[in-house]
């Protein structure tokens, strides 16, 4: 038996979240005496794909078809289902992401599989197959039992430690059949800020709120982010007012992030904002109001005016780099 | 144009989450239930599209009798009729089965729902329903316009947006800023009382997972405050204590 891992890639590199999913699958495979196979869709550099080996894949199946470069959900689900059958897998592991979710959902039906999303730990298998998942936007956990033979596990970002110890994996081409109906949804164009670090993937995020007073002050956020090698985010009112693009909006109704470090500047810490960041490993809060609720969720805090603190902090970070 | 919007009945975003019965039951004490925030976006856009195309708009929830006020609210916002599939929504597959079963006969041009529920955060139901009905699914959708039988959409991808075209019918998981939430007005609230809210029995389809117990995360330690005139100390802590720089 084997465990199949659906891996996503961006700009020629396997995504970090997919490498985490591979590390998770590898640990699961060791526990269950199985082998890990990765499946990658679209044209992508072989060398980059081989790296999946170091995170735990024994081999990588590549379905090399330009049409799969874009994340057309139906087509991806159909390809992964065929790969699952071909390798004789009984478990599919993937990283929780908006594409991953959508693909996994269709696969539950195609594979007759029980699915658990937002997985944060390896399954407990004595007396049933019990998986720990994060629920209520990080406010609690649930233990869910999967009762079907085939299983799908969508792993939450940063929930498992990344292992990079293996060798490169061999990459094999996989032939699959796809029909026109798999491409019923057509992507007409993409509008992507290519020079930015993607928010859901970022390891450090510097985020600004209404306390930054206006878009003209965002250079202070950007300077700190640059010094830290971080992505930038914002609170909802900031993107609602058009100070920042919508895809930077973090929170309950925006992007959910789980970086190692989240720096929140001039953000009050409303519960809806916290819902998007409470999976961060460390939180730093800079706010002039000592009563700001965000301090309760923070590991480190500075009570002070962002306009005074940020330039100093940026210099101090530069000094150690 | 026939539109179906599926809504969840979830604890308000500010609710304190607690469990009872030895961590096996969600504690509803003092919890206010609302239409899922993402579902609210789907509903708001559906009301606009219904008004533009003079079609019909049905809302559906899989839930027990306690979810009826949530459905009434959706009627007050502008849905024409509400359906409650009378069952406890035990897992995403079960819910998707009920929706697909109901929608199969309905001839809906558009099935909209939120990108995910804010209780179990699965983000799975739209994809499952689409697969069961053999339709395309698109998520998370932040813009949806109709031009005849074709829909033009934008969906969020990491670091930006992607524009798509798809023919009706299809299923979409929606999010902001597809439309501004609609707040029910007095007329809406009055008319909601007389609009149909039909209860249908669940089809017995097994769930594929069952939730056994819950757990709360450990309490967070107190924040370490650093003087604003000593930002170097923060950098030291981040570098040497947290080891994140
Ligand atoms: C259903 C629902 C979903 C929502 N989803 C989200 C979401 O996903 N994400 C989100 O962010 N919000 C969300 N919100 C909104 C949320 O409730 C808050 O309104 C929002 O997070 C507040 O943003 P803010 O902290 O930037 O602004 P404010 O509440 O205005 O706070 C600004 C903060 O900046 C501080 N400040 C001001 N000047 C300075 C200065 N010079 N230096 C330092 N600090 C300063 C103030 O002390 C204050 O704490 C949602 C709301 C609802 C009802």
PDB file of C-alpha atoms in Angstrom, chain B residues 5-245:
ATOM      1  CA  UNK B   5     -27.805  29.332  -1.592  1.00  0.00           C
ATOM      2  CA  UNK B   6     -26.681  26.954   1.140  1.00  0.00           C
ATOM      3  CA  UNK B   7     -26.116  28.523   4.526  1.00  0.00           C
ATOM      4  CA  UNK B   8     -24.577  27.357   7.760  1.00  0.00           C
ATOM      5  CA  UNK B   9     -25.856  28.112  11.248  1.00  0.00           C
ATOM      6  CA  UNK B  10     -22.720  28.832  13.264  1.00  0.00           C
ATOM      7  CA  UNK B  11     -21.644  30.484  16.527  1.00  0.00           C
ATOM      8  CA  UNK B  12     -21.052  34.209  16.197  1.00  0.00           C
ATOM      9  CA  UNK B  13     -17.392  34.984  15.489  1.00  0.00           C
ATOM     10  CA  UNK B  14     -16.920  36.485  18.944  1.00  0.00           C
ATOM     11  CA  UNK B  15     -18.237  33.412  20.802  1.00  0.00           C
ATOM     12  CA  UNK B  16     -16.191  31.797  23.499  1.00  0.00           C
ATOM     13  CA  UNK B  17     -15.826  28.155  22.504  1.00  0.00           C
ATOM     14  CA  UNK B  18     -16.429  25.638  25.310  1.00  0.00           C
ATOM     15  CA  UNK B  19     -17.426  21.994  25.579  1.00  0.00           C
ATOM     16  CA  UNK B  20     -19.469  19.966  28.025  1.00  0.00           C
ATOM     17  CA  UNK B  21     -20.133  16.293  28.847  1.00  0.00           C
ATOM     18  CA  UNK B  22     -16.496  15.409  29.263  1.00  0.00           C
ATOM     19  CA  UNK B  23     -15.523  17.340  26.117  1.00  0.00           C
ATOM     20  CA  UNK B  24     -17.924  15.511  23.839  1.00  0.00           C
ATOM     21  CA  UNK B  25     -20.552  18.234  23.244  1.00  0.00           C
ATOM     22  CA  UNK B  26     -20.352  21.834  22.092  1.00  0.00           C
ATOM     23  CA  UNK B  27     -21.560  24.127  24.876  1.00  0.00           C
ATOM     24  CA  UNK B  28     -24.277  26.409  23.479  1.00  0.00           C
ATOM     25  CA  UNK B  29     -24.720  28.370  26.700  1.00  0.00           C
ATOM     26  CA  UNK B  30     -24.703  32.079  25.932  1.00  0.00           C
ATOM     27  CA  UNK B  31     -23.738  31.489  22.301  1.00  0.00           C
ATOM     28  CA  UNK B  32     -25.456  33.506  19.608  1.00  0.00           C
ATOM     29  CA  UNK B  33     -25.874  31.732  16.272  1.00  0.00           C
ATOM     30  CA  UNK B  34     -25.564  33.522  12.944  1.00  0.00           C
ATOM     31  CA  UNK B  35     -25.539  32.867   9.192  1.00  0.00           C
ATOM     32  CA  UNK B  36     -21.936  31.843   8.389  1.00  0.00           C
ATOM     33  CA  UNK B  37     -20.068  35.028   7.402  1.00  0.00           C
ATOM     34  CA  UNK B  38     -18.960  33.595   4.052  1.00  0.00           C
ATOM     35  CA  UNK B  39     -22.486  32.323   3.388  1.00  0.00           C
ATOM     36  CA  UNK B  40     -23.720  35.856   4.037  1.00  0.00           C
ATOM     37  CA  UNK B  41     -21.584  37.046   1.116  1.00  0.00           C
ATOM     38  CA  UNK B  42     -23.009  34.321  -1.134  1.00  0.00           C
ATOM     39  CA  UNK B  43     -26.538  35.257  -0.104  1.00  0.00           C
ATOM     40  CA  UNK B  44     -25.983  38.976  -0.681  1.00  0.00           C
ATOM     41  CA  UNK B  45     -24.704  38.376  -4.222  1.00  0.00           C
ATOM     42  CA  UNK B  46     -27.515  35.915  -4.916  1.00  0.00           C
ATOM     43  CA  UNK B  47     -30.136  38.526  -3.948  1.00  0.00           C
ATOM     44  CA  UNK B  48     -28.586  40.964  -6.443  1.00  0.00           C
ATOM     45  CA  UNK B  49     -28.433  38.376  -9.231  1.00  0.00           C
ATOM     46  CA  UNK B  50     -32.015  37.284  -8.563  1.00  0.00           C
ATOM     47  CA  UNK B  51     -33.150  40.918  -8.787  1.00  0.00           C
ATOM     48  CA  UNK B  52     -31.243  41.428 -12.047  1.00  0.00           C
ATOM     49  CA  UNK B  53     -32.581  38.314 -13.707  1.00  0.00           C
ATOM     50  CA  UNK B  54     -36.015  38.195 -12.057  1.00  0.00           C
ATOM     51  CA  UNK B  55     -35.399  34.620 -11.049  1.00  0.00           C
ATOM     52  CA  UNK B  56     -35.971  32.756  -7.821  1.00  0.00           C
ATOM     53  CA  UNK B  57     -33.771  32.353  -4.787  1.00  0.00           C
ATOM     54  CA  UNK B  58     -33.984  29.406  -2.401  1.00  0.00           C
ATOM     55  CA  UNK B  59     -31.897  29.095   0.761  1.00  0.00           C
ATOM     56  CA  UNK B  60     -31.169  25.746   2.291  1.00  0.00           C
ATOM     57  CA  UNK B  61     -29.748  24.639   5.594  1.00  0.00           C
ATOM     58  CA  UNK B  62     -29.147  21.130   6.846  1.00  0.00           C
ATOM     59  CA  UNK B  63     -29.999  21.393  10.511  1.00  0.00           C
ATOM     60  CA  UNK B  64     -32.384  20.740  13.339  1.00  0.00           C
ATOM     61  CA  UNK B  65     -35.347  22.969  14.264  1.00  0.00           C
ATOM     62  CA  UNK B  66     -33.127  25.421  16.168  1.00  0.00           C
ATOM     63  CA  UNK B  67     -31.707  26.730  12.859  1.00  0.00           C
ATOM     64  CA  UNK B  68     -35.058  28.143  11.682  1.00  0.00           C
ATOM     65  CA  UNK B  69     -34.401  31.691  12.985  1.00  0.00           C
ATOM     66  CA  UNK B  70     -31.241  31.698  10.856  1.00  0.00           C
ATOM     67  CA  UNK B  71     -33.274  30.657   7.809  1.00  0.00           C
ATOM     68  CA  UNK B  72     -35.888  33.331   8.600  1.00  0.00           C
ATOM     69  CA  UNK B  73     -33.099  35.881   8.641  1.00  0.00           C
ATOM     70  CA  UNK B  74     -32.039  34.736   5.168  1.00  0.00           C
ATOM     71  CA  UNK B  75     -35.654  35.182   4.040  1.00  0.00           C
ATOM     72  CA  UNK B  76     -35.658  38.682   5.532  1.00  0.00           C
ATOM     73  CA  UNK B  77     -32.477  39.466   3.609  1.00  0.00           C
ATOM     74  CA  UNK B  78     -34.240  38.539   0.382  1.00  0.00           C
ATOM     75  CA  UNK B  79     -34.530  34.810  -0.274  1.00  0.00           C
ATOM     76  CA  UNK B  80     -37.908  33.741  -1.693  1.00  0.00           C
ATOM     77  CA  UNK B  81     -38.207  30.436   0.109  1.00  0.00           C
ATOM     78  CA  UNK B  82     -36.276  28.422   2.635  1.00  0.00           C
ATOM     79  CA  UNK B  83     -35.652  24.713   2.974  1.00  0.00           C
ATOM     80  CA  UNK B  84     -34.520  23.011   6.130  1.00  0.00           C
ATOM     81  CA  UNK B  85     -33.285  19.483   5.685  1.00  0.00           C
ATOM     82  CA  UNK B  86     -34.169  18.068   9.053  1.00  0.00           C
ATOM     83  CA  UNK B  87     -30.981  16.467  10.356  1.00  0.00           C
ATOM     84  CA  UNK B  88     -27.963  17.161  12.511  1.00  0.00           C
ATOM     85  CA  UNK B  89     -25.138  18.124  10.117  1.00  0.00           C
ATOM     86  CA  UNK B  90     -22.744  15.430  11.296  1.00  0.00           C
ATOM     87  CA  UNK B  91     -19.973  15.852   8.716  1.00  0.00           C
ATOM     88  CA  UNK B  92     -19.281  17.619   5.435  1.00  0.00           C
ATOM     89  CA  UNK B  93     -20.026  14.557   3.318  1.00  0.00           C
ATOM     90  CA  UNK B  94     -23.394  14.072   4.994  1.00  0.00           C
ATOM     91  CA  UNK B  95     -24.295  17.734   4.445  1.00  0.00           C
ATOM     92  CA  UNK B  96     -23.129  17.625   0.821  1.00  0.00           C
ATOM     93  CA  UNK B  97     -25.221  14.502   0.236  1.00  0.00           C
ATOM     94  CA  UNK B  98     -28.342  16.215   1.507  1.00  0.00           C
ATOM     95  CA  UNK B  99     -27.729  19.325  -0.598  1.00  0.00           C
ATOM     96  CA  UNK B 100     -26.949  17.355  -3.760  1.00  0.00           C
ATOM     97  CA  UNK B 101     -29.994  15.163  -3.248  1.00  0.00           C
ATOM     98  CA  UNK B 102     -32.233  18.201  -2.864  1.00  0.00           C
ATOM     99  CA  UNK B 103     -30.633  20.161  -5.719  1.00  0.00           C
ATOM    100  CA  UNK B 104     -30.672  17.266  -8.214  1.00  0.00           C
ATOM    101  CA  UNK B 105     -34.346  17.698  -9.048  1.00  0.00           C
ATOM    102  CA  UNK B 106     -34.400  21.483  -8.715  1.00  0.00           C
ATOM    103  CA  UNK B 107     -32.762  22.498 -11.986  1.00  0.00           C
ATOM    104  CA  UNK B 108     -30.700  25.233 -10.326  1.00  0.00           C
ATOM    105  CA  UNK B 109     -28.553  27.397 -12.584  1.00  0.00           C
ATOM    106  CA  UNK B 110     -26.350  28.487  -9.763  1.00  0.00           C
ATOM    107  CA  UNK B 111     -25.514  26.934  -6.400  1.00  0.00           C
ATOM    108  CA  UNK B 112     -23.723  29.318  -4.079  1.00  0.00           C
ATOM    109  CA  UNK B 113     -22.363  28.907  -0.590  1.00  0.00           C
ATOM    110  CA  UNK B 114     -19.568  30.285   1.565  1.00  0.00           C
ATOM    111  CA  UNK B 115     -16.008  29.184   0.941  1.00  0.00           C
ATOM    112  CA  UNK B 116     -16.031  27.476   4.336  1.00  0.00           C
ATOM    113  CA  UNK B 117     -18.037  27.276   7.520  1.00  0.00           C
ATOM    114  CA  UNK B 118     -16.529  28.996  10.521  1.00  0.00           C
ATOM    115  CA  UNK B 119     -17.136  26.087  12.882  1.00  0.00           C
ATOM    116  CA  UNK B 120     -15.333  23.164  11.272  1.00  0.00           C
ATOM    117  CA  UNK B 121     -13.561  25.264   8.606  1.00  0.00           C
ATOM    118  CA  UNK B 122     -13.548  22.407   6.128  1.00  0.00           C
ATOM    119  CA  UNK B 123     -14.178  24.316   2.923  1.00  0.00           C
ATOM    120  CA  UNK B 124     -15.268  21.042   1.390  1.00  0.00           C
ATOM    121  CA  UNK B 125     -19.023  21.086   0.880  1.00  0.00           C
ATOM    122  CA  UNK B 126     -19.089  23.066  -2.388  1.00  0.00           C
ATOM    123  CA  UNK B 127     -16.603  20.740  -4.067  1.00  0.00           C
ATOM    124  CA  UNK B 128     -18.426  17.642  -2.859  1.00  0.00           C
ATOM    125  CA  UNK B 129     -21.808  18.898  -4.066  1.00  0.00           C
ATOM    126  CA  UNK B 130     -20.336  19.816  -7.460  1.00  0.00           C
ATOM    127  CA  UNK B 131     -18.746  16.395  -7.855  1.00  0.00           C
ATOM    128  CA  UNK B 132     -21.984  14.648  -6.897  1.00  0.00           C
ATOM    129  CA  UNK B 133     -23.923  16.712  -9.431  1.00  0.00           C
ATOM    130  CA  UNK B 134     -21.208  16.523 -12.122  1.00  0.00           C
ATOM    131  CA  UNK B 135     -20.805  20.298 -12.211  1.00  0.00           C
ATOM    132  CA  UNK B 136     -17.727  22.532 -12.195  1.00  0.00           C
ATOM    133  CA  UNK B 137     -16.851  24.044  -8.826  1.00  0.00           C
ATOM    134  CA  UNK B 138     -14.969  27.252  -8.239  1.00  0.00           C
ATOM    135  CA  UNK B 139     -13.687  28.618  -4.951  1.00  0.00           C
ATOM    136  CA  UNK B 140     -12.958  31.017  -3.355  1.00  0.00           C
ATOM    137  CA  UNK B 141     -14.983  33.329  -5.567  1.00  0.00           C
ATOM    138  CA  UNK B 142     -14.688  37.069  -4.938  1.00  0.00           C
ATOM    139  CA  UNK B 143     -16.518  38.360  -8.033  1.00  0.00           C
ATOM    140  CA  UNK B 144     -19.375  36.828 -10.001  1.00  0.00           C
ATOM    141  CA  UNK B 145     -21.145  38.423 -12.964  1.00  0.00           C
ATOM    142  CA  UNK B 146     -23.518  36.824 -15.424  1.00  0.00           C
ATOM    143  CA  UNK B 147     -23.594  37.330 -19.167  1.00  0.00           C
ATOM    144  CA  UNK B 148     -26.378  35.097 -20.416  1.00  0.00           C
ATOM    145  CA  UNK B 149     -25.382  31.489 -19.832  1.00  0.00           C
ATOM    146  CA  UNK B 150     -21.804  32.413 -19.021  1.00  0.00           C
ATOM    147  CA  UNK B 151     -20.496  33.546 -15.674  1.00  0.00           C
ATOM    148  CA  UNK B 152     -17.397  35.667 -15.297  1.00  0.00           C
ATOM    149  CA  UNK B 153     -15.660  35.152 -12.009  1.00  0.00           C
ATOM    150  CA  UNK B 154     -12.607  36.143 -10.070  1.00  0.00           C
ATOM    151  CA  UNK B 155     -11.187  33.846  -7.478  1.00  0.00           C
ATOM    152  CA  UNK B 156      -8.512  34.526  -4.927  1.00  0.00           C
ATOM    153  CA  UNK B 157      -5.192  32.775  -5.393  1.00  0.00           C
ATOM    154  CA  UNK B 158      -2.088  33.200  -3.293  1.00  0.00           C
ATOM    155  CA  UNK B 159      -0.799  36.706  -3.914  1.00  0.00           C
ATOM    156  CA  UNK B 160      -3.531  37.792  -6.280  1.00  0.00           C
ATOM    157  CA  UNK B 161      -6.563  36.953  -8.367  1.00  0.00           C
ATOM    158  CA  UNK B 162      -7.451  34.701 -11.222  1.00  0.00           C
ATOM    159  CA  UNK B 163     -10.246  35.462 -13.696  1.00  0.00           C
ATOM    160  CA  UNK B 164     -12.385  32.620 -15.006  1.00  0.00           C
ATOM    161  CA  UNK B 165     -15.306  31.921 -17.268  1.00  0.00           C
ATOM    162  CA  UNK B 166     -17.683  29.052 -16.863  1.00  0.00           C
ATOM    163  CA  UNK B 167     -21.075  28.147 -18.243  1.00  0.00           C
ATOM    164  CA  UNK B 168     -24.085  27.603 -16.008  1.00  0.00           C
ATOM    165  CA  UNK B 169     -24.788  25.553 -13.999  1.00  0.00           C
ATOM    166  CA  UNK B 170     -21.950  25.429 -11.486  1.00  0.00           C
ATOM    167  CA  UNK B 171     -21.214  25.543  -7.766  1.00  0.00           C
ATOM    168  CA  UNK B 172     -19.247  28.347  -6.146  1.00  0.00           C
ATOM    169  CA  UNK B 173     -17.740  28.848  -2.699  1.00  0.00           C
ATOM    170  CA  UNK B 174     -17.907  32.590  -2.072  1.00  0.00           C
ATOM    171  CA  UNK B 175     -16.051  35.149  -0.016  1.00  0.00           C
ATOM    172  CA  UNK B 176     -15.658  38.884   0.273  1.00  0.00           C
ATOM    173  CA  UNK B 177     -15.819  41.218  -1.663  1.00  0.00           C
ATOM    174  CA  UNK B 178     -18.363  39.481  -3.896  1.00  0.00           C
ATOM    175  CA  UNK B 179     -21.088  41.739  -2.436  1.00  0.00           C
ATOM    176  CA  UNK B 180     -21.765  43.845   0.631  1.00  0.00           C
ATOM    177  CA  UNK B 181     -23.642  42.009   3.343  1.00  0.00           C
ATOM    178  CA  UNK B 182     -27.316  42.875   3.374  1.00  0.00           C
ATOM    179  CA  UNK B 183     -28.986  43.819   6.616  1.00  0.00           C
ATOM    180  CA  UNK B 184     -32.672  42.936   6.793  1.00  0.00           C
ATOM    181  CA  UNK B 185     -34.980  45.956   6.794  1.00  0.00           C
ATOM    182  CA  UNK B 186     -38.423  46.138   8.431  1.00  0.00           C
ATOM    183  CA  UNK B 187     -40.204  45.173   5.215  1.00  0.00           C
ATOM    184  CA  UNK B 188     -37.914  42.211   4.770  1.00  0.00           C
ATOM    185  CA  UNK B 189     -38.489  41.070   8.343  1.00  0.00           C
ATOM    186  CA  UNK B 190     -42.274  41.373   7.978  1.00  0.00           C
ATOM    187  CA  UNK B 191     -42.405  39.544   4.664  1.00  0.00           C
ATOM    188  CA  UNK B 192     -40.081  36.796   5.946  1.00  0.00           C
ATOM    189  CA  UNK B 193     -42.862  35.713   8.305  1.00  0.00           C
ATOM    190  CA  UNK B 194     -45.115  34.768   5.424  1.00  0.00           C
ATOM    191  CA  UNK B 195     -42.544  33.312   3.052  1.00  0.00           C
ATOM    192  CA  UNK B 196     -42.442  29.512   2.888  1.00  0.00           C
ATOM    193  CA  UNK B 197     -40.039  27.636   5.130  1.00  0.00           C
ATOM    194  CA  UNK B 198     -40.354  23.988   4.190  1.00  0.00           C
ATOM    195  CA  UNK B 199     -38.929  21.146   6.187  1.00  0.00           C
ATOM    196  CA  UNK B 200     -37.842  18.073   4.264  1.00  0.00           C
ATOM    197  CA  UNK B 201     -36.616  14.844   5.756  1.00  0.00           C
ATOM    198  CA  UNK B 202     -33.008  13.828   5.282  1.00  0.00           C
ATOM    199  CA  UNK B 203     -32.082  11.039   2.917  1.00  0.00           C
ATOM    200  CA  UNK B 204     -30.259   8.433   4.912  1.00  0.00           C
ATOM    201  CA  UNK B 205     -26.730   8.652   3.646  1.00  0.00           C
ATOM    202  CA  UNK B 206     -23.959   7.613   5.955  1.00  0.00           C
ATOM    203  CA  UNK B 207     -21.305  10.047   7.033  1.00  0.00           C
ATOM    204  CA  UNK B 208     -17.674   9.083   6.473  1.00  0.00           C
ATOM    205  CA  UNK B 209     -16.332  10.589   9.657  1.00  0.00           C
ATOM    206  CA  UNK B 210     -17.564  11.073  13.169  1.00  0.00           C
ATOM    207  CA  UNK B 211     -16.332  13.478  15.763  1.00  0.00           C
ATOM    208  CA  UNK B 212     -15.579  11.766  19.035  1.00  0.00           C
ATOM    209  CA  UNK B 213     -14.291  14.504  21.318  1.00  0.00           C
ATOM    210  CA  UNK B 214     -13.040  18.059  21.577  1.00  0.00           C
ATOM    211  CA  UNK B 215     -10.143  19.811  23.233  1.00  0.00           C
ATOM    212  CA  UNK B 216      -9.213  23.407  23.988  1.00  0.00           C
ATOM    213  CA  UNK B 217      -5.722  24.690  23.286  1.00  0.00           C
ATOM    214  CA  UNK B 218      -3.541  25.419  26.319  1.00  0.00           C
ATOM    215  CA  UNK B 219      -3.904  28.937  27.715  1.00  0.00           C
ATOM    216  CA  UNK B 220      -1.505  31.505  26.356  1.00  0.00           C
ATOM    217  CA  UNK B 221       1.182  32.854  28.711  1.00  0.00           C
ATOM    218  CA  UNK B 222       1.322  36.572  29.515  1.00  0.00           C
ATOM    219  CA  UNK B 223       2.808  39.006  27.021  1.00  0.00           C
ATOM    220  CA  UNK B 224       6.397  40.174  27.600  1.00  0.00           C
ATOM    221  CA  UNK B 225       6.365  43.962  27.372  1.00  0.00           C
ATOM    222  CA  UNK B 226       9.430  45.751  26.067  1.00  0.00           C
ATOM    223  CA  UNK B 227      10.099  49.450  26.564  1.00  0.00           C
ATOM    224  CA  UNK B 228       9.517  51.491  23.420  1.00  0.00           C
ATOM    225  CA  UNK B 229      12.901  53.120  23.823  1.00  0.00           C
ATOM    226  CA  UNK B 230      14.652  49.777  23.866  1.00  0.00           C
ATOM    227  CA  UNK B 231      13.602  48.077  20.637  1.00  0.00           C
ATOM    228  CA  UNK B 232      16.998  46.331  20.492  1.00  0.00           C
ATOM    229  CA  UNK B 233      15.785  44.149  23.359  1.00  0.00           C
ATOM    230  CA  UNK B 234      12.856  42.957  21.233  1.00  0.00           C
ATOM    231  CA  UNK B 235      15.201  42.084  18.401  1.00  0.00           C
ATOM    232  CA  UNK B 236      17.438  40.165  20.844  1.00  0.00           C
ATOM    233  CA  UNK B 237      14.456  38.200  22.172  1.00  0.00           C
ATOM    234  CA  UNK B 238      13.198  37.381  18.694  1.00  0.00           C
ATOM    235  CA  UNK B 239      16.657  36.245  17.686  1.00  0.00           C
ATOM    236  CA  UNK B 240      17.777  34.348  20.772  1.00  0.00           C
ATOM    237  CA  UNK B 241      14.642  33.352  22.707  1.00  0.00           C
ATOM    238  CA  UNK B 242      12.012  32.791  20.020  1.00  0.00           C
ATOM    239  CA  UNK B 243      14.648  32.046  17.370  1.00  0.00           C
ATOM    240  CA  UNK B 244      12.523  33.440  14.558  1.00  0.00           C
ATOM    241  CA  UNK B 245      14.887  36.091  13.187  1.00  0.00           C
TER     242      UNK B 245
END
